[in-house]
mmCIF file of C-alpha atoms in Angstrom:
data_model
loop_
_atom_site.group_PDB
_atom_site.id
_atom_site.type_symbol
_atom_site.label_atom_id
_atom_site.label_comp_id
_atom_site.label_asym_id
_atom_site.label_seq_id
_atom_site.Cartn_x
_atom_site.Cartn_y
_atom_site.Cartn_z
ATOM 1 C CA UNK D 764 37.100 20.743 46.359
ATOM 2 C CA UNK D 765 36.170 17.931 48.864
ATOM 3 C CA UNK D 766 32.496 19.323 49.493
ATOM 4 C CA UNK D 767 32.173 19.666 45.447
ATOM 5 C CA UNK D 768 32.676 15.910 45.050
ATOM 6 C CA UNK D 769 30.201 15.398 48.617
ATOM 7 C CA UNK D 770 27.811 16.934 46.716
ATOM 8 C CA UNK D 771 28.317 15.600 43.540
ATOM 9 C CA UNK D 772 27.982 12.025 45.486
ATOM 10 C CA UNK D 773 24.786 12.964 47.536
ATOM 11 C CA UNK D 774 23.426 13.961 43.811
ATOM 12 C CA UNK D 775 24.573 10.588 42.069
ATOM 13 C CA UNK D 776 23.768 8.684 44.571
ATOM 14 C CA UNK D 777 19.769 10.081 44.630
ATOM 15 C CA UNK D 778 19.910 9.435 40.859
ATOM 16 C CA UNK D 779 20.700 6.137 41.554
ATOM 17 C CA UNK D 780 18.016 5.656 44.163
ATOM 18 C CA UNK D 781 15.234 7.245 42.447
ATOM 19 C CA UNK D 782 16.149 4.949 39.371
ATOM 20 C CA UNK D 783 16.157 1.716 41.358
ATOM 21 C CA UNK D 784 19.551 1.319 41.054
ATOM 22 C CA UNK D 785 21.179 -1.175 44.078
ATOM 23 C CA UNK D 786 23.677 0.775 46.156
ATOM 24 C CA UNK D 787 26.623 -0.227 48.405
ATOM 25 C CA UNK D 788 26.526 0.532 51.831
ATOM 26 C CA UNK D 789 30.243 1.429 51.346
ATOM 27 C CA UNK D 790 29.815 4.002 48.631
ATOM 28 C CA UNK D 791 32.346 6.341 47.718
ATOM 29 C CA UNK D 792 32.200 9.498 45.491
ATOM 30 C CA UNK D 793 34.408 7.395 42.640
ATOM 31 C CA UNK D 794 32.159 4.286 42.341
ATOM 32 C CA UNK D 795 29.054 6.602 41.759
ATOM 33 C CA UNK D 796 30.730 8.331 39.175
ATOM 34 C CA UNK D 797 31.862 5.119 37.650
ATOM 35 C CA UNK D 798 28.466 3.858 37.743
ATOM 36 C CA UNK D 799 26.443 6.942 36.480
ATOM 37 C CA UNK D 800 28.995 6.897 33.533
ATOM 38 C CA UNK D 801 28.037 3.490 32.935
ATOM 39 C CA UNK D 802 24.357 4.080 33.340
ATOM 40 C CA UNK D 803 23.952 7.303 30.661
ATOM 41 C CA UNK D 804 24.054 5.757 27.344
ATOM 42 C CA UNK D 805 26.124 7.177 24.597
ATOM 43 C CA UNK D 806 24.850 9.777 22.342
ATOM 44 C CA UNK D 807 24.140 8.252 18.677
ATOM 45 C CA UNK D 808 25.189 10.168 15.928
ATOM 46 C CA UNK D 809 22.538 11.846 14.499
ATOM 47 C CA UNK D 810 23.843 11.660 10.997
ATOM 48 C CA UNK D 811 24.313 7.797 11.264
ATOM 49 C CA UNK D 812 20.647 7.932 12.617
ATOM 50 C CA UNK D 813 19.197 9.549 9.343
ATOM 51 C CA UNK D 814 21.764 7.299 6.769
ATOM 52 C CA UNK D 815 19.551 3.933 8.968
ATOM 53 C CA UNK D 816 16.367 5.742 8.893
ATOM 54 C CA UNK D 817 16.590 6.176 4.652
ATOM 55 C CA UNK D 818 18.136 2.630 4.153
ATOM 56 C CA UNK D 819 15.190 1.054 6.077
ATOM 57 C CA UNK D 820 13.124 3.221 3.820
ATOM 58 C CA UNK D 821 14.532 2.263 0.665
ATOM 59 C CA UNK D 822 14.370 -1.223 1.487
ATOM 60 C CA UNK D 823 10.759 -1.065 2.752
ATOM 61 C CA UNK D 824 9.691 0.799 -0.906
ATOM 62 C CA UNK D 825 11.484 -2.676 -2.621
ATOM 63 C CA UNK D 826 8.951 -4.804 -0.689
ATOM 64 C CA UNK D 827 6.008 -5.559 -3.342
ATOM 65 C CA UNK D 828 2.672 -4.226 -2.078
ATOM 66 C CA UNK D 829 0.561 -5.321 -5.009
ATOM 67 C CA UNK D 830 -0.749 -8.956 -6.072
ATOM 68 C CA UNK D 831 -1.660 -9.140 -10.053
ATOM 69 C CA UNK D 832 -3.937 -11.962 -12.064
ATOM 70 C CA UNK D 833 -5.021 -11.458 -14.845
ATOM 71 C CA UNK D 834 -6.913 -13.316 -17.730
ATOM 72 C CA UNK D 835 -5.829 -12.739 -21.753
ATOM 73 C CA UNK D 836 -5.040 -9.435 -22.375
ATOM 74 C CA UNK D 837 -2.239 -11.403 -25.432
ATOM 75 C CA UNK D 838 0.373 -12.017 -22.539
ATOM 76 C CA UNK D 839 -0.573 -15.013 -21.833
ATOM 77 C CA UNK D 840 -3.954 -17.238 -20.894
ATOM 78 C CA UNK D 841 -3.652 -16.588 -17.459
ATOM 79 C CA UNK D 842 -1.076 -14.422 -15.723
ATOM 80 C CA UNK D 843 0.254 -13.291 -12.106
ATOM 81 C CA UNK D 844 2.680 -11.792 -10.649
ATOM 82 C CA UNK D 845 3.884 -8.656 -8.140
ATOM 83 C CA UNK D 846 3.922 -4.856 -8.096
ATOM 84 C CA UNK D 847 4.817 -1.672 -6.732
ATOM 85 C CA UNK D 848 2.772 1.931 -6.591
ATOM 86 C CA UNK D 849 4.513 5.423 -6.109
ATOM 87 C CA UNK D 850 4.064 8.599 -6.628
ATOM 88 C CA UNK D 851 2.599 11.670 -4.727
ATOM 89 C CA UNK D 852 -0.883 9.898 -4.494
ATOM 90 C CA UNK D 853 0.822 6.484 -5.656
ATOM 91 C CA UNK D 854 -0.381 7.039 -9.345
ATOM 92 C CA UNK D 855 2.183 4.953 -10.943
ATOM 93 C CA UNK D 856 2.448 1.289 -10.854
ATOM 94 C CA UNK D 857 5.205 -1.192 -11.822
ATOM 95 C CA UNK D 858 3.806 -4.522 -12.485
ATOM 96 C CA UNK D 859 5.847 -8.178 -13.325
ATOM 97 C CA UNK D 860 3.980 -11.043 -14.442
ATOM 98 C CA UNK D 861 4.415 -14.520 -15.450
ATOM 99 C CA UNK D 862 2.174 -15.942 -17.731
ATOM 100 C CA UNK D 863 1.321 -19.026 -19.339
ATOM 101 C CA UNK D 864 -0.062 -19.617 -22.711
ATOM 102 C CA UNK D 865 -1.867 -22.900 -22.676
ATOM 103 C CA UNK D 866 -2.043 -25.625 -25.360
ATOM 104 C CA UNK D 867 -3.336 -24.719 -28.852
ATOM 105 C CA UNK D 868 -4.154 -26.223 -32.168
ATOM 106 C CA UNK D 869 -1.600 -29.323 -30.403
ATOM 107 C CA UNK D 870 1.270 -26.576 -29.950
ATOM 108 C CA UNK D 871 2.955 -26.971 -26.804
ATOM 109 C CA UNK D 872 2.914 -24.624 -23.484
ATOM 110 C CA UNK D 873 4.705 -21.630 -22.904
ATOM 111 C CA UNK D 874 5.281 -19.664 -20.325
ATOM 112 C CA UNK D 875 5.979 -15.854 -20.730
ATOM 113 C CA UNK D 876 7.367 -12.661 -18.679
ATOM 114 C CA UNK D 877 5.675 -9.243 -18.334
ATOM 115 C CA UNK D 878 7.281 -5.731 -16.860
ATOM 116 C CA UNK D 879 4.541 -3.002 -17.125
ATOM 117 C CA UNK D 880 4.523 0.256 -16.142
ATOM 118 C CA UNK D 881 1.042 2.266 -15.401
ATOM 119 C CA UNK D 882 -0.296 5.147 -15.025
ATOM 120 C CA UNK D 883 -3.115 5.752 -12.895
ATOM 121 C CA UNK D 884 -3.925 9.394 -12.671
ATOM 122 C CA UNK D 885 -7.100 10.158 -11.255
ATOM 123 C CA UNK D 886 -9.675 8.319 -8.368
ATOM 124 C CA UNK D 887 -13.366 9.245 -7.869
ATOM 125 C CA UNK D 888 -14.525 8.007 -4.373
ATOM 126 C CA UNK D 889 -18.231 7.090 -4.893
ATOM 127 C CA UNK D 890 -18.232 6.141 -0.964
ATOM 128 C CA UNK D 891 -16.032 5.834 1.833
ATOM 129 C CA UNK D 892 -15.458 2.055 0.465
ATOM 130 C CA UNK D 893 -15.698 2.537 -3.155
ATOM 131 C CA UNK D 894 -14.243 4.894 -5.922
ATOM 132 C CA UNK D 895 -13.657 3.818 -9.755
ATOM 133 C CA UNK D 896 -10.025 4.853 -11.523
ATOM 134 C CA UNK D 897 -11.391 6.109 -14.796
ATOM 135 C CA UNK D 898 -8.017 6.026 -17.229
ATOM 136 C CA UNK D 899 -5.330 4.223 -16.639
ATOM 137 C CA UNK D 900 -2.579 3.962 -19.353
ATOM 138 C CA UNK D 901 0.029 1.029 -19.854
ATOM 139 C CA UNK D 902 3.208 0.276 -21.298
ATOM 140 C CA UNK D 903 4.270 -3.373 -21.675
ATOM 141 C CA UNK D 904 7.166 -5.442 -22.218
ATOM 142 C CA UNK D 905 6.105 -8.945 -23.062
ATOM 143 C CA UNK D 906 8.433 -12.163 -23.966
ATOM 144 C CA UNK D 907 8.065 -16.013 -24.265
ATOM 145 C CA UNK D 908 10.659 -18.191 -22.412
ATOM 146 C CA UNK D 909 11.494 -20.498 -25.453
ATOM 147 C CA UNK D 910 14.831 -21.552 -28.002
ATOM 148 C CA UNK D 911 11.816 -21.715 -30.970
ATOM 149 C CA UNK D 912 11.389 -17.798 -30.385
ATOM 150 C CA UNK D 913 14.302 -14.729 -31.387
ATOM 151 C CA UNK D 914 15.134 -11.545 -31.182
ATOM 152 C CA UNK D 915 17.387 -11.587 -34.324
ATOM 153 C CA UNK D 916 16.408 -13.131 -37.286
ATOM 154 C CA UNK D 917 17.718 -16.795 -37.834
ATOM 155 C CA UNK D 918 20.296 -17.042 -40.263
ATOM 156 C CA UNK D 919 18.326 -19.533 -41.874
ATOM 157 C CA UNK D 920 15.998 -16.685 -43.756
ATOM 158 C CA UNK D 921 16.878 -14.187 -46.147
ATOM 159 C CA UNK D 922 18.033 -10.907 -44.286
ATOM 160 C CA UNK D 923 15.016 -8.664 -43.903
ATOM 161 C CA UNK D 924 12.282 -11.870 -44.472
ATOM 162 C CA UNK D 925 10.380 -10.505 -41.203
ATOM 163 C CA UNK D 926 11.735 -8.035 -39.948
ATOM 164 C CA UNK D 927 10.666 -8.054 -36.123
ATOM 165 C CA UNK D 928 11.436 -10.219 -33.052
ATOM 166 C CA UNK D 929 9.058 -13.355 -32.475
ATOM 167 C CA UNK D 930 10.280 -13.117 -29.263
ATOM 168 C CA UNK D 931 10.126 -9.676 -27.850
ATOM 169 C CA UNK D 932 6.423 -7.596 -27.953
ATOM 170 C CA UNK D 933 5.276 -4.296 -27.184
ATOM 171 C CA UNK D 934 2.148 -3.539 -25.516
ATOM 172 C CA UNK D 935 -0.012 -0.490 -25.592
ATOM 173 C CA UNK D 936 -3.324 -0.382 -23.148
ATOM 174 C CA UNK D 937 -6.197 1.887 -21.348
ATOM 175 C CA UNK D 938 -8.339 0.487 -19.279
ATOM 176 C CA UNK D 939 -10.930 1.204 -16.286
ATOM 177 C CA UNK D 940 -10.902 -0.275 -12.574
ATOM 178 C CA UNK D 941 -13.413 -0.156 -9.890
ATOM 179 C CA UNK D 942 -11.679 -0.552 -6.509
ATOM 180 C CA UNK D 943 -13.517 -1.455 -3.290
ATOM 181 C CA UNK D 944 -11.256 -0.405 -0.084
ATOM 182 C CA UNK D 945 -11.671 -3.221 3.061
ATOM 183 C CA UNK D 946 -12.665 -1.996 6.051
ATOM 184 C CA UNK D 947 -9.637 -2.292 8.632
ATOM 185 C CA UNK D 948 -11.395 -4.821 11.033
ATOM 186 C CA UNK D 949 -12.072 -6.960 8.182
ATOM 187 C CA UNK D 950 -8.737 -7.365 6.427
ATOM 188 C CA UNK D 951 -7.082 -10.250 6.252
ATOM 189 C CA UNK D 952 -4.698 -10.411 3.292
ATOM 190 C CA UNK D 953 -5.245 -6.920 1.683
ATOM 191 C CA UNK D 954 -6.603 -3.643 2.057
ATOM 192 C CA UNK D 955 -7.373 -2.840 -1.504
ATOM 193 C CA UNK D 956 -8.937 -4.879 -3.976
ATOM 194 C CA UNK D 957 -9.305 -3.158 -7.467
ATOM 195 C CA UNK D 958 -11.442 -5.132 -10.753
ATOM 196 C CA UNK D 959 -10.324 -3.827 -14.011
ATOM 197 C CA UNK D 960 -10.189 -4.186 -17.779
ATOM 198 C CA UNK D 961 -7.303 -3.112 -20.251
ATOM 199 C CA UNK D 962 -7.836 -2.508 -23.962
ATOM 200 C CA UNK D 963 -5.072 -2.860 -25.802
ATOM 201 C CA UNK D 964 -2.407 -4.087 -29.224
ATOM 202 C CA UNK D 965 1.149 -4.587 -29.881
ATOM 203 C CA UNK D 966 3.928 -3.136 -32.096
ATOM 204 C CA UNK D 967 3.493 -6.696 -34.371
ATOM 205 C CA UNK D 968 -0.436 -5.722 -34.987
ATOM 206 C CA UNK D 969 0.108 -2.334 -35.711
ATOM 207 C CA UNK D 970 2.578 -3.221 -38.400
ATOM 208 C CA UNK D 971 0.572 -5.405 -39.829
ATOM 209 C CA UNK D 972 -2.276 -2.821 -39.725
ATOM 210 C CA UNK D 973 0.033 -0.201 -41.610
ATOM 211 C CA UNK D 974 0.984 -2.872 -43.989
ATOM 212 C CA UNK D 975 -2.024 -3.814 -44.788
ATOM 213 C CA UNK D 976 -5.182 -1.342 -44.303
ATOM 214 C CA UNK D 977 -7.712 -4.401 -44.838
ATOM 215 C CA UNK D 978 -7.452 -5.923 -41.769
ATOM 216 C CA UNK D 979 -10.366 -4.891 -39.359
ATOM 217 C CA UNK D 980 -9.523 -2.918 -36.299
ATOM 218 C CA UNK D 981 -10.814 -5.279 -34.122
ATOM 219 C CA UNK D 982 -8.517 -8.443 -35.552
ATOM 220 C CA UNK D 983 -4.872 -5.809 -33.326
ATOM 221 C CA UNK D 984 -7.092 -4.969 -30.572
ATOM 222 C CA UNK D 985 -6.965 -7.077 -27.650
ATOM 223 C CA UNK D 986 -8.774 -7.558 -23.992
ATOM 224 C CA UNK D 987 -7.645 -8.376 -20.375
ATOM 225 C CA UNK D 988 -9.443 -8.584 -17.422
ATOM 226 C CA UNK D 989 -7.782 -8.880 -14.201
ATOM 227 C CA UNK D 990 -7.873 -8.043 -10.577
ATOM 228 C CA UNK D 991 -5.134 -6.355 -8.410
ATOM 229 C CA UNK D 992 -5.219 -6.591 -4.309
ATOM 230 C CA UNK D 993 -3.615 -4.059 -2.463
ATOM 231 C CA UNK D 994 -1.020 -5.063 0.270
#
């Protein structure tokens, strides 16, 4: 067994020297084995690999890749906030957006919170840099961040008297955008930056419409314009 472990030594010990390793001039057949042990790293599960590789992936899809402003649209004067995409060719879009409606008729500030979900289905390149997203379809929840607002009627009217939450409205939209994509060499702060407009009304104006089949169509219809930059 002695000229096993010689060889196994003359082999180790070539290992060593081809990978720059220092070497005693005393070397015996046990201290290169210790040290070649201690030179191979340790295999890594490749199950525990995998598990890292889809939490790093989760928690990269959390990261907002969108920037939203946007001006009217009856969420508030002006509005921003973040946003997500997904989807097989990222055609749906999760939006939230804080809003502030300015001073009117000497009413006081508020400031108000929107989650909207999109739908973005198609995209017509017109160049390498630009394509236009004709139909995209939204569904809003909208609120105001004030005590003079509810979402159950005040004790202080008659049970039924309106009927709906001051507080709490729902949005229905379809709009157009025209997208312009930034060359790579030239982006700073996005890659995408997208001009759009959203046509849309709100579960309050479409009561009101039912209720009362006078009112134009054009006193529940409402418009936003807004631009959204691609991360």
């Amino acid at each position: 067994m002695k000229w096993k472990r010689l060889i196994f030594s003359a082999l180790a010990a070539t290992s060593l020297f081809a990978a720059g390793a220092a070497v005693p001039d005393s070397l015996s057949s046990d201290s290169v084995v210790a040290t070649v042990i201690e030179t191979v790293p340790a295999p890594v599960n490749p199950r525990y690999e995998q598990r890292m590789a889809k939490r790093v992936e989760l928690w990269n899809r959390l990261i907002p890749n969108m920037l939203t402003l946007q001006y009217a649209g009856d969420i508030g004067t002006v509005s921003a906030g973040i946003g997500w995409d997904y989807g097989r060719s990222n055609q749906w879009e999760t939006h939230l957006l804080i809003g502030l409606v300015t001073k009117q008729n000497r009413q006081k500030a508020y400031v108000t919170t929107t989650l909207r979900e999109t739908y973005v289905p198609w995209r017509i390149r017109l160049s390498p840099l630009w394509s236009i997203r004709p139909l995209s379809v939204s569904l809003s929840a909208n609120t105001i961040l004030n005590g003079d607002f509810w979402v159950s009627e005040p004790d202080r009217y008659p049970s039924g008297y309106y009927g709906f939450s001051s507080k709490i409205r729902f949005h229905l939209g379809l709009g157009q955008r025209i997208a312009f994509s930034i060359p790579e060499r030239k982006r700073v702060a996005a890659r995408e930056v997208s001009i759009y407009y959203e046509i849309s009304t709100c579960d309050l104006y479409v009561r009101q419409k039912i209720k009362s089949s006078s009112i134009p169509l054009k006193d529940i219809i409402v418009i936003g314009l807004g631009a959204i930059f691609v991360i």
